[in-house]
Amino acid sequence: MGRGTATSVRRRAVVIAVAAGALALAGCAPGSPAASPTGSGEVDLKLTSDKITIKIQDESGFPVSGDLAAEFTKQHPNVTFKIVRDSFQNLTANAPRLLAGADAPDLIRLPTMGDTVKDGLLTNLDPYFKGYGWDKFPAGQLAASRMSAEGVRGEGSLYQMGLGYSVTGIYVNEKYAEQLGLSGTPATIAELEEWMAKAKAAKILPVQIGMQDGVGTFALQALINQYGDKSDLVDWMFNKPGATFATEAGLKGSTVFKKWADAGYFPPDVNAINYTTMVSNFHAGKGLLMFDGNWDAAGTDKAMGQGAARFFLAPPATAGGPYVAMGAANSFAIPAKAKHADATAFFLNWIHTDPKARQIVVDVTGASPGGDPSQAMPEGKEGSLTEQVLEASAKVGSDDGFVDFMANTTAGIYAGAFQPDEQKLLTRRMEPKAFVDSIQEYYVKELAGS
């Protein structure tokens, strides 16, 4: 197969991932968005010629917003940006206050909408959806960013847009893999556990992971994803009535997660390690494996050197089973109090349509830029981790296997339940059954507003 042919195949495969995979993320999206709430009405689709500063509230460790802002200013010098960053858990917990404040940003990283739509804190993006032709995007790509008047995600009006569309999996240190005689990718969770056992026996840390800020939830959900019907978890994350976290899959995944910790596959100080430290530890050669997402692909190649690490998807429970992986829009919203809503919406549309912007998303995050699938798909450097994660995304898409992140289920569940309860689970202070019941109890109380 010639290089040109291979390149075109890769491009088509990633387009399929965006179109097919994103549909799985949301279940069923409506044929047309419901109109009304906050901010709906006439909008200006042309970028202002006035000098303005767009304020962005973003999470730490997500540099792509800065790179995109710099390129946008280069193309449109009258628009500059001020970007403020905070940790994921702080941003999630403080979002309602930031949105309601007199000095609300123009764009905010908003992993979960919670009550923000009901409380009138977000700009309804339906007019921009119609004006910019976002109906050409795969419906499922935007479905998780919709919310109905009843507070059900996946339907209703559009309130968020993505800066890249992610996929998660497992990074492996190739030096250690070669040392241990591990090649290819594990076909099942059981084979993955064999890799961990070999590393442990060779006095190599099997899994670099941290739970200080809850980042270990990637590994927990990677397990839960494999043990049941993904639609059950999606229903729960989208707050469908009657959905529960306390399923057989939830219990099985939590049990295996605890088993790994009890076996010494995680760092002994796992609860003292945060996301930034986890990644830097892996880059420094501390661990065979790391559960993480495509956003660290370029940084890992830069830190370790191309070829020093490899990326593969979490394997299914049964050999030959479909791939299921977390993958969602890195979602942002325009607050109802934004001073430059039209210009910010123009910026969001530019991210999805401008060739340079789309290439930045791929180069910096390793994520698909999303948008109209008829547009040319940027490519990662041949042999790079970015290329690998794009190909992995295509595999998940072809298996209809994308699901959202559990951490995005409600506004408070990540910091209020997953983070503290997983810390207990990994240090023998909570059993799996109590863990899944505790998560569900928190979920019910939060949805009830108590």
Short mmCIF file of C-alpha atoms in Angstrom, two decimals:
data_model
loop_
_atom_site.label_atom_id
_atom_site.label_comp_id
_atom_site.label_asym_id
_atom_site.label_seq_id
_atom_site.Cartn_x
_atom_site.Cartn_y
_atom_site.Cartn_z
CA MET A 1 0.00 0.00 0.00
CA GLY A 2 1.46 3.38 -1.01
CA ARG A 3 1.87 6.17 1.50
CA GLY A 4 -0.74 8.32 -0.22
CA THR A 5 -3.29 5.51 -0.06
CA ALA A 6 -2.52 4.82 3.59
CA THR A 7 -2.87 8.49 4.39
CA SER A 8 -6.29 8.73 2.78
CA VAL A 9 -7.43 5.61 4.62
CA ARG A 10 -6.33 7.10 7.93
CA ARG A 11 -8.16 10.32 7.13
CA ARG A 12 -11.39 8.49 6.32
CA ALA A 13 -11.05 6.35 9.44
CA VAL A 14 -10.83 9.34 11.73
CA VAL A 15 -13.79 10.99 10.03
CA ILE A 16 -15.75 7.81 10.75
CA ALA A 17 -14.68 8.07 14.39
CA VAL A 18 -16.11 11.54 14.66
CA ALA A 19 -19.33 10.66 12.88
CA ALA A 20 -20.01 7.23 14.31
CA GLY A 21 -18.23 7.40 17.63
CA ALA A 22 -19.76 10.64 18.70
CA LEU A 23 -23.22 9.22 18.08
CA ALA A 24 -22.54 6.60 20.71
CA LEU A 25 -21.50 9.29 23.12
CA ALA A 26 -24.97 10.66 23.22
CA GLY A 27 -27.35 7.87 22.45
CA CYS A 28 -30.09 9.43 20.33
CA ALA A 29 -29.96 13.09 19.44
CA PRO A 30 -33.06 14.98 18.35
CA GLY A 31 -33.63 15.71 14.71
CA SER A 32 -33.73 19.42 15.44
CA PRO A 33 -32.86 21.38 18.56
CA ALA A 34 -35.55 22.79 20.78
CA ALA A 35 -35.59 26.57 20.88
CA SER A 36 -36.00 29.15 23.63
CA PRO A 37 -34.09 29.54 26.94
CA THR A 38 -31.39 32.03 27.87
CA GLY A 39 -29.70 33.92 25.09
CA SER A 40 -31.87 32.68 22.21
CA GLY A 41 -32.85 35.28 19.63
CA GLU A 42 -31.04 37.38 17.03
CA VAL A 43 -27.27 37.18 16.94
CA ASP A 44 -24.50 38.78 14.89
CA LEU A 45 -22.55 36.16 12.95
CA LYS A 46 -19.91 38.63 11.76
CA LEU A 47 -16.86 39.30 13.92
CA THR A 48 -16.79 42.78 15.39
CA SER A 49 -14.17 45.24 14.14
CA ASP A 50 -13.89 46.78 17.62
CA LYS A 51 -10.92 46.05 19.83
CA ILE A 52 -12.09 43.53 22.42
CA THR A 53 -10.65 41.08 24.92
CA ILE A 54 -12.32 37.68 25.22
CA LYS A 55 -11.96 36.24 28.71
CA ILE A 56 -11.60 32.47 29.00
CA GLN A 57 -11.83 30.43 32.21
CA ASP A 58 -10.06 27.14 31.53
CA GLU A 59 -8.59 24.18 33.38
CA SER A 60 -4.93 23.66 34.14
CA GLY A 61 -3.06 21.31 31.83
CA PHE A 62 -5.16 22.19 28.78
CA PRO A 63 -2.89 24.49 26.76
CA VAL A 64 -4.75 24.28 23.46
CA SER A 65 -6.99 27.24 24.32
CA GLY A 66 -3.90 29.43 24.53
CA ASP A 67 -2.53 28.19 21.20
CA LEU A 68 -5.88 28.72 19.52
CA ALA A 69 -6.22 32.18 21.03
CA ALA A 70 -2.77 33.18 19.75
CA GLU A 71 -3.58 32.04 16.21
CA PHE A 72 -6.97 33.77 16.28
CA THR A 73 -5.36 37.05 17.35
CA LYS A 74 -2.80 36.62 14.58
CA GLN A 75 -5.64 36.39 12.06
CA HIS A 76 -7.85 38.97 13.81
CA PRO A 77 -5.56 41.48 15.60
CA ASN A 78 -8.46 43.43 17.09
CA VAL A 79 -9.33 40.47 19.32
CA THR A 80 -7.09 39.53 22.24
CA PHE A 81 -7.62 37.01 25.02
CA LYS A 82 -7.22 36.78 28.77
CA ILE A 83 -7.06 33.17 29.99
CA VAL A 84 -7.40 32.22 33.67
CA ARG A 85 -6.73 28.61 34.69
CA ASP A 86 -7.64 26.46 37.68
CA SER A 87 -7.70 22.75 38.47
CA PHE A 88 -10.44 20.60 36.96
CA GLN A 89 -12.10 19.89 40.31
CA ASN A 90 -12.03 23.55 41.39
CA LEU A 91 -13.40 24.70 38.07
CA THR A 92 -16.19 22.13 38.20
CA ALA A 93 -17.13 23.02 41.77
CA ASN A 94 -16.93 26.80 41.26
CA ALA A 95 -18.56 27.03 37.83
CA PRO A 96 -22.01 28.20 39.07
CA ARG A 97 -20.41 31.01 41.08
CA LEU A 98 -18.20 32.07 38.17
CA LEU A 99 -21.16 32.04 35.79
CA ALA A 100 -23.36 34.07 38.11
CA GLY A 101 -20.70 36.65 38.95
CA ALA A 102 -20.70 40.20 37.66
CA ASP A 103 -17.34 39.56 35.99
CA ALA A 104 -18.32 36.31 34.27
CA PRO A 105 -15.94 35.10 31.55
CA ASP A 106 -16.90 35.02 27.89
CA LEU A 107 -16.03 31.33 27.61
CA ILE A 108 -15.72 28.74 30.36
CA ARG A 109 -14.60 25.13 30.48
CA LEU A 110 -17.78 23.42 31.66
CA PRO A 111 -17.50 19.63 31.89
CA THR A 112 -21.05 19.28 33.17
CA MET A 113 -24.01 21.62 32.96
CA GLY A 114 -25.78 20.60 36.17
CA ASP A 115 -28.42 23.20 37.04
CA THR A 116 -26.78 25.96 35.01
CA VAL A 117 -29.38 25.74 32.24
CA LYS A 118 -32.32 25.71 34.63
CA ASP A 119 -30.80 28.66 36.49
CA GLY A 120 -30.40 30.68 33.29
CA LEU A 121 -26.62 30.91 33.54
CA LEU A 122 -25.73 29.80 30.00
CA THR A 123 -26.21 31.28 26.54
CA ASN A 124 -28.46 29.19 24.33
CA LEU A 125 -26.39 28.40 21.23
CA ASP A 126 -29.31 27.42 18.98
CA PRO A 127 -29.18 30.68 16.96
CA TYR A 128 -25.49 30.08 16.24
CA PHE A 129 -26.23 26.42 15.43
CA LYS A 130 -28.59 27.60 12.72
CA GLY A 131 -26.57 30.60 11.58
CA TYR A 132 -23.21 28.86 11.25
CA GLY A 133 -24.57 25.63 9.81
CA TRP A 134 -23.57 23.40 12.70
CA ASP A 135 -26.36 21.09 11.57
CA LYS A 136 -23.71 19.68 9.20
CA PHE A 137 -21.87 18.29 12.23
CA PRO A 138 -22.70 14.69 13.20
CA ALA A 139 -25.73 15.01 15.49
CA GLY A 140 -24.16 12.88 18.19
CA GLN A 141 -21.07 15.08 18.32
CA LEU A 142 -23.18 17.82 19.90
CA ALA A 143 -25.82 15.72 21.65
CA ALA A 144 -24.02 15.55 25.01
CA SER A 145 -23.91 19.36 24.90
CA ARG A 146 -27.68 19.63 24.75
CA MET A 147 -30.07 19.86 27.66
CA SER A 148 -33.85 19.89 27.82
CA ALA A 149 -35.95 22.18 29.98
CA GLU A 150 -36.44 19.17 32.27
CA GLY A 151 -32.67 18.90 32.81
CA VAL A 152 -32.08 15.78 30.70
CA ARG A 153 -28.80 15.81 28.77
CA GLY A 154 -28.68 14.59 25.19
CA GLU A 155 -31.81 16.42 24.08
CA GLY A 156 -33.12 19.97 23.86
CA SER A 157 -31.16 23.12 23.11
CA LEU A 158 -27.42 23.41 22.55
CA TYR A 159 -25.38 25.02 25.35
CA GLN A 160 -21.81 23.79 24.83
CA MET A 161 -19.20 23.32 22.12
CA GLY A 162 -15.97 21.35 22.16
CA LEU A 163 -12.34 22.32 21.76
CA GLY A 164 -11.35 18.93 20.43
CA TYR A 165 -13.06 15.58 20.90
CA SER A 166 -11.15 13.17 23.08
CA VAL A 167 -10.41 9.48 23.43
CA THR A 168 -8.87 7.72 26.42
CA GLY A 169 -6.73 4.64 26.68
CA ILE A 170 -3.44 3.39 28.09
CA TYR A 171 0.09 4.65 27.56
CA VAL A 172 2.87 2.05 27.82
CA ASN A 173 6.57 2.65 28.42
CA GLU A 174 8.21 0.80 25.51
CA LYS A 175 11.54 0.33 27.29
CA TYR A 176 9.85 -1.58 30.10
CA ALA A 177 7.58 -3.47 27.72
CA GLU A 178 10.59 -4.71 25.77
CA GLN A 179 12.41 -5.57 28.99
CA LEU A 180 9.42 -7.64 30.12
CA GLY A 181 8.90 -9.28 26.73
CA LEU A 182 5.55 -7.57 26.19
CA SER A 183 4.60 -6.85 22.60
CA GLY A 184 1.43 -5.97 20.77
CA THR A 185 -1.57 -5.07 22.89
CA PRO A 186 -3.44 -7.12 25.49
CA ALA A 187 -6.60 -8.65 24.04
CA THR A 188 -8.51 -8.77 27.32
CA ILE A 189 -8.49 -7.27 30.80
CA ALA A 190 -7.07 -10.57 32.04
CA GLU A 191 -4.10 -10.21 29.67
CA LEU A 192 -3.64 -6.62 30.82
CA GLU A 193 -3.47 -7.93 34.38
CA GLU A 194 -0.77 -10.39 33.28
CA TRP A 195 1.26 -7.41 32.09
CA MET A 196 0.82 -5.78 35.49
CA ALA A 197 1.86 -8.95 37.31
CA LYS A 198 5.02 -9.26 35.20
CA ALA A 199 5.95 -5.67 35.93
CA LYS A 200 5.35 -6.15 39.65
CA ALA A 201 7.52 -9.28 39.68
CA ALA A 202 10.31 -7.34 37.94
CA LYS A 203 10.03 -4.54 40.53
CA ILE A 204 8.65 -2.12 37.93
CA LEU A 205 5.61 -0.10 39.01
CA PRO A 206 2.76 -1.59 36.95
CA VAL A 207 0.51 1.47 36.78
CA GLN A 208 1.38 5.13 37.30
CA ILE A 209 -1.81 6.64 38.69
CA GLY A 210 -2.96 9.27 41.17
CA MET A 211 -6.04 9.92 43.26
CA GLN A 212 -5.28 13.19 45.04
CA ASP A 213 -7.48 15.01 42.53
CA GLY A 214 -9.42 11.99 41.29
CA VAL A 215 -7.56 11.41 38.01
CA GLY A 216 -7.54 7.67 38.74
CA THR A 217 -11.20 7.69 37.74
CA PHE A 218 -9.95 7.14 34.18
CA ALA A 219 -8.82 3.64 35.16
CA LEU A 220 -11.98 2.88 37.13
CA GLN A 221 -14.26 3.84 34.27
CA ALA A 222 -12.07 2.00 31.76
CA LEU A 223 -12.97 -1.13 33.73
CA ILE A 224 -16.66 -0.38 34.21
CA ASN A 225 -16.95 0.29 30.47
CA GLN A 226 -16.00 -3.31 29.70
CA TYR A 227 -18.33 -5.13 32.09
CA GLY A 228 -21.81 -4.20 30.95
CA ASP A 229 -24.05 -2.49 28.41
CA LYS A 230 -22.62 0.98 27.92
CA SER A 231 -26.11 2.41 27.47
CA ASP A 232 -26.80 1.79 31.17
CA LEU A 233 -23.87 4.01 32.13
CA VAL A 234 -24.77 6.62 29.50
CA ASP A 235 -28.35 6.80 30.82
CA TRP A 236 -26.98 7.39 34.31
CA MET A 237 -24.55 10.08 33.15
CA PHE A 238 -27.32 11.80 31.20
CA ASN A 239 -29.53 11.76 34.32
CA LYS A 240 -32.26 9.59 32.83
CA PRO A 241 -34.96 8.75 35.42
CA GLY A 242 -34.40 5.39 37.09
CA ALA A 243 -30.76 5.03 36.01
CA THR A 244 -28.27 3.88 38.63
CA PHE A 245 -24.52 3.57 39.13
CA ALA A 246 -25.00 0.51 41.33
CA THR A 247 -25.09 -1.96 38.43
CA GLU A 248 -23.29 -5.27 38.01
CA ALA A 249 -20.80 -3.48 35.76
CA GLY A 250 -20.25 -0.76 38.35
CA LEU A 251 -19.65 -3.30 41.08
CA LYS A 252 -17.39 -5.51 38.96
CA GLY A 253 -15.28 -2.59 37.74
CA SER A 254 -14.92 -1.22 41.26
CA THR A 255 -13.96 -4.66 42.57
CA VAL A 256 -11.19 -5.11 39.98
CA PHE A 257 -9.98 -1.54 40.55
CA LYS A 258 -9.63 -2.25 44.28
CA LYS A 259 -7.97 -5.59 43.52
CA TRP A 260 -5.28 -3.81 41.50
CA ALA A 261 -4.59 -1.45 44.37
CA ASP A 262 -4.50 -4.29 46.91
CA ALA A 263 -2.04 -6.20 44.69
CA GLY A 264 0.40 -3.29 44.77
CA TYR A 265 -0.06 -2.36 41.12
CA PHE A 266 -0.47 1.34 42.04
CA PRO A 267 2.01 3.68 43.78
CA PRO A 268 1.92 3.31 47.57
CA ASP A 269 1.24 7.06 47.86
CA VAL A 270 -1.52 6.99 45.23
CA ASN A 271 -3.72 9.41 47.18
CA ALA A 272 -0.92 12.00 47.27
CA ILE A 273 -0.41 12.00 43.49
CA ASN A 274 -2.33 14.47 41.35
CA TYR A 275 -2.80 14.56 37.60
CA THR A 276 0.26 16.70 36.85
CA THR A 277 2.51 14.55 39.02
CA MET A 278 1.12 11.35 37.51
CA VAL A 279 1.99 12.46 33.99
CA SER A 280 5.43 13.79 34.92
CA ASN A 281 6.15 10.56 36.83
CA PHE A 282 5.30 8.49 33.77
CA HIS A 283 7.45 10.70 31.58
CA ALA A 284 10.30 10.14 34.04
CA GLY A 285 10.02 6.36 33.66
CA LYS A 286 8.03 5.66 36.81
CA GLY A 287 5.57 3.04 35.63
CA LEU A 288 4.86 0.60 32.83
CA LEU A 289 1.32 1.84 32.15
CA MET A 290 -0.71 5.02 32.56
CA PHE A 291 -4.46 5.44 31.99
CA ASP A 292 -4.85 8.81 30.29
CA GLY A 293 -6.21 10.56 27.23
CA ASN A 294 -5.11 11.82 23.85
CA TRP A 295 -4.50 15.33 25.20
CA ASP A 296 -1.16 14.10 26.57
CA ALA A 297 0.00 12.45 23.35
CA ALA A 298 2.07 15.33 21.98
CA GLY A 299 3.50 16.18 25.40
CA THR A 300 4.51 12.58 26.02
CA ASP A 301 6.34 12.37 22.69
CA LYS A 302 8.08 15.64 23.51
CA ALA A 303 9.06 14.57 27.03
CA MET A 304 10.10 10.98 26.29
CA GLY A 305 11.00 11.10 22.62
CA GLN A 306 8.97 9.65 19.77
CA GLY A 307 8.83 5.88 20.03
CA ALA A 308 9.53 5.76 23.77
CA ALA A 309 5.84 5.32 24.56
CA ARG A 310 2.89 3.73 22.82
CA PHE A 311 -0.87 4.17 23.16
CA PHE A 312 -3.56 1.50 23.02
CA LEU A 313 -7.20 1.21 23.99
CA ALA A 314 -8.39 -0.43 27.19
CA PRO A 315 -9.09 -4.03 26.16
CA PRO A 316 -12.53 -5.64 26.39
CA ALA A 317 -13.40 -8.20 29.04
CA THR A 318 -13.75 -10.91 26.38
CA ALA A 319 -11.38 -11.37 23.44
CA GLY A 320 -12.81 -9.96 20.25
CA GLY A 321 -15.31 -7.79 22.07
CA PRO A 322 -15.99 -4.23 20.93
CA TYR A 323 -13.86 -1.35 22.14
CA VAL A 324 -15.54 0.97 24.62
CA ALA A 325 -13.72 4.12 25.71
CA MET A 326 -14.37 7.48 27.24
CA GLY A 327 -14.52 10.15 24.59
CA ALA A 328 -16.25 13.47 24.74
CA ALA A 329 -16.05 17.05 23.68
CA ASN A 330 -13.68 19.12 25.78
CA SER A 331 -16.78 21.18 26.41
CA PHE A 332 -16.98 24.94 26.80
CA ALA A 333 -19.96 27.22 27.29
CA ILE A 334 -20.70 30.90 26.84
CA PRO A 335 -22.12 32.36 30.07
CA ALA A 336 -25.39 34.25 29.86
CA LYS A 337 -23.49 37.22 31.31
CA ALA A 338 -20.71 37.09 28.70
CA LYS A 339 -19.84 40.56 27.41
CA HIS A 340 -18.78 39.29 23.98
CA ALA A 341 -21.08 36.35 23.26
CA ASP A 342 -21.22 36.87 19.49
CA ALA A 343 -17.45 37.18 19.13
CA THR A 344 -16.94 34.14 21.33
CA ALA A 345 -19.37 32.09 19.22
CA PHE A 346 -17.46 33.25 16.13
CA PHE A 347 -14.27 31.98 17.82
CA LEU A 348 -15.89 28.58 18.50
CA ASN A 349 -17.03 28.29 14.90
CA TRP A 350 -13.53 29.27 13.70
CA ILE A 351 -12.01 26.49 15.81
CA HIS A 352 -14.14 23.92 13.97
CA THR A 353 -13.74 25.35 10.46
CA ASP A 354 -10.38 27.12 10.07
CA PRO A 355 -7.68 24.74 8.73
CA LYS A 356 -4.94 26.18 10.96
CA ALA A 357 -7.17 25.98 14.03
CA ARG A 358 -8.10 22.38 13.28
CA GLN A 359 -4.44 21.46 12.87
CA ILE A 360 -3.63 23.12 16.22
CA VAL A 361 -6.28 20.99 17.93
CA VAL A 362 -4.72 17.82 16.51
CA ASP A 363 -1.11 18.86 17.14
CA VAL A 364 -1.62 20.03 20.72
CA THR A 365 -4.27 17.64 22.01
CA GLY A 366 -4.11 14.63 19.74
CA ALA A 367 -7.88 14.97 19.53
CA SER A 368 -10.13 15.09 16.52
CA PRO A 369 -11.17 18.69 15.81
CA GLY A 370 -14.75 17.61 15.12
CA GLY A 371 -16.99 19.66 12.88
CA ASP A 372 -18.38 18.90 9.44
CA PRO A 373 -17.04 15.45 8.46
CA SER A 374 -16.70 16.59 4.85
CA GLN A 375 -13.83 18.86 5.88
CA ALA A 376 -10.27 17.60 5.46
CA MET A 377 -9.02 15.91 8.63
CA PRO A 378 -5.62 17.11 9.90
CA GLU A 379 -3.10 14.35 10.53
CA GLY A 380 -0.60 13.58 13.22
CA LYS A 381 3.08 13.14 12.45
CA GLU A 382 3.78 9.67 11.09
CA GLY A 383 4.77 7.30 13.90
CA SER A 384 3.79 9.77 16.61
CA LEU A 385 1.51 9.18 19.56
CA THR A 386 -0.85 11.71 18.03
CA GLU A 387 -1.22 9.48 14.98
CA GLN A 388 -1.80 6.49 17.28
CA VAL A 389 -4.56 8.15 19.29
CA LEU A 390 -6.33 9.32 16.15
CA GLU A 391 -6.27 5.75 14.85
CA ALA A 392 -7.50 4.51 18.25
CA SER A 393 -10.36 6.97 18.05
CA ALA A 394 -11.29 5.51 14.68
CA LYS A 395 -11.39 2.01 16.19
CA VAL A 396 -13.74 3.09 18.97
CA GLY A 397 -15.89 4.91 16.45
CA SER A 398 -16.18 1.87 14.22
CA ASP A 399 -17.30 -0.16 17.26
CA ASP A 400 -19.83 2.52 18.25
CA GLY A 401 -18.05 2.56 21.58
CA PHE A 402 -17.69 6.12 22.84
CA VAL A 403 -19.14 7.06 26.23
CA ASP A 404 -18.90 10.28 28.21
CA PHE A 405 -16.79 10.69 31.35
CA MET A 406 -18.40 9.72 34.67
CA ALA A 407 -16.82 12.81 36.21
CA ASN A 408 -19.14 14.93 34.04
CA THR A 409 -22.34 13.32 35.33
CA THR A 410 -23.30 16.14 37.72
CA ALA A 411 -21.62 19.35 38.80
CA GLY A 412 -20.51 18.06 42.18
CA ILE A 413 -20.06 14.31 41.83
CA TYR A 414 -16.39 14.34 40.82
CA ALA A 415 -15.09 16.33 43.79
CA GLY A 416 -17.88 15.37 46.17
CA ALA A 417 -18.10 11.61 45.62
CA PHE A 418 -15.72 9.97 43.15
CA GLN A 419 -12.56 11.61 44.42
CA PRO A 420 -12.99 10.98 48.18
CA ASP A 421 -14.65 7.58 47.84
CA GLU A 422 -12.07 6.24 45.39
CA GLN A 423 -9.38 7.33 47.84
CA LYS A 424 -11.05 5.13 50.44
CA LEU A 425 -11.56 2.27 47.98
CA LEU A 426 -7.87 2.19 47.07
CA THR A 427 -6.69 2.23 50.69
CA ARG A 428 -8.92 -0.52 52.10
CA ARG A 429 -11.26 1.89 53.88
CA MET A 430 -14.29 1.11 51.69
CA GLU A 431 -15.58 -2.02 50.00
CA PRO A 432 -16.80 -2.03 46.37
CA LYS A 433 -20.49 -2.50 47.25
CA ALA A 434 -20.39 0.40 49.69
CA PHE A 435 -18.55 2.44 47.07
CA VAL A 436 -21.13 2.08 44.29
CA ASP A 437 -23.97 2.65 46.76
CA SER A 438 -22.28 5.80 48.07
CA ILE A 439 -21.82 7.20 44.56
CA GLN A 440 -25.48 6.55 43.75
CA GLU A 441 -26.63 8.10 47.02
CA TYR A 442 -24.67 11.28 46.29
CA TYR A 443 -26.05 11.36 42.75
CA VAL A 444 -29.67 11.08 43.91
CA LYS A 445 -29.21 13.79 46.53
CA GLU A 446 -27.54 16.17 44.09
CA LEU A 447 -30.22 15.72 41.44
CA ALA A 448 -32.84 16.35 44.13
CA GLY A 449 -31.07 19.56 45.08
CA SER A 450 -30.43 18.46 48.64
#
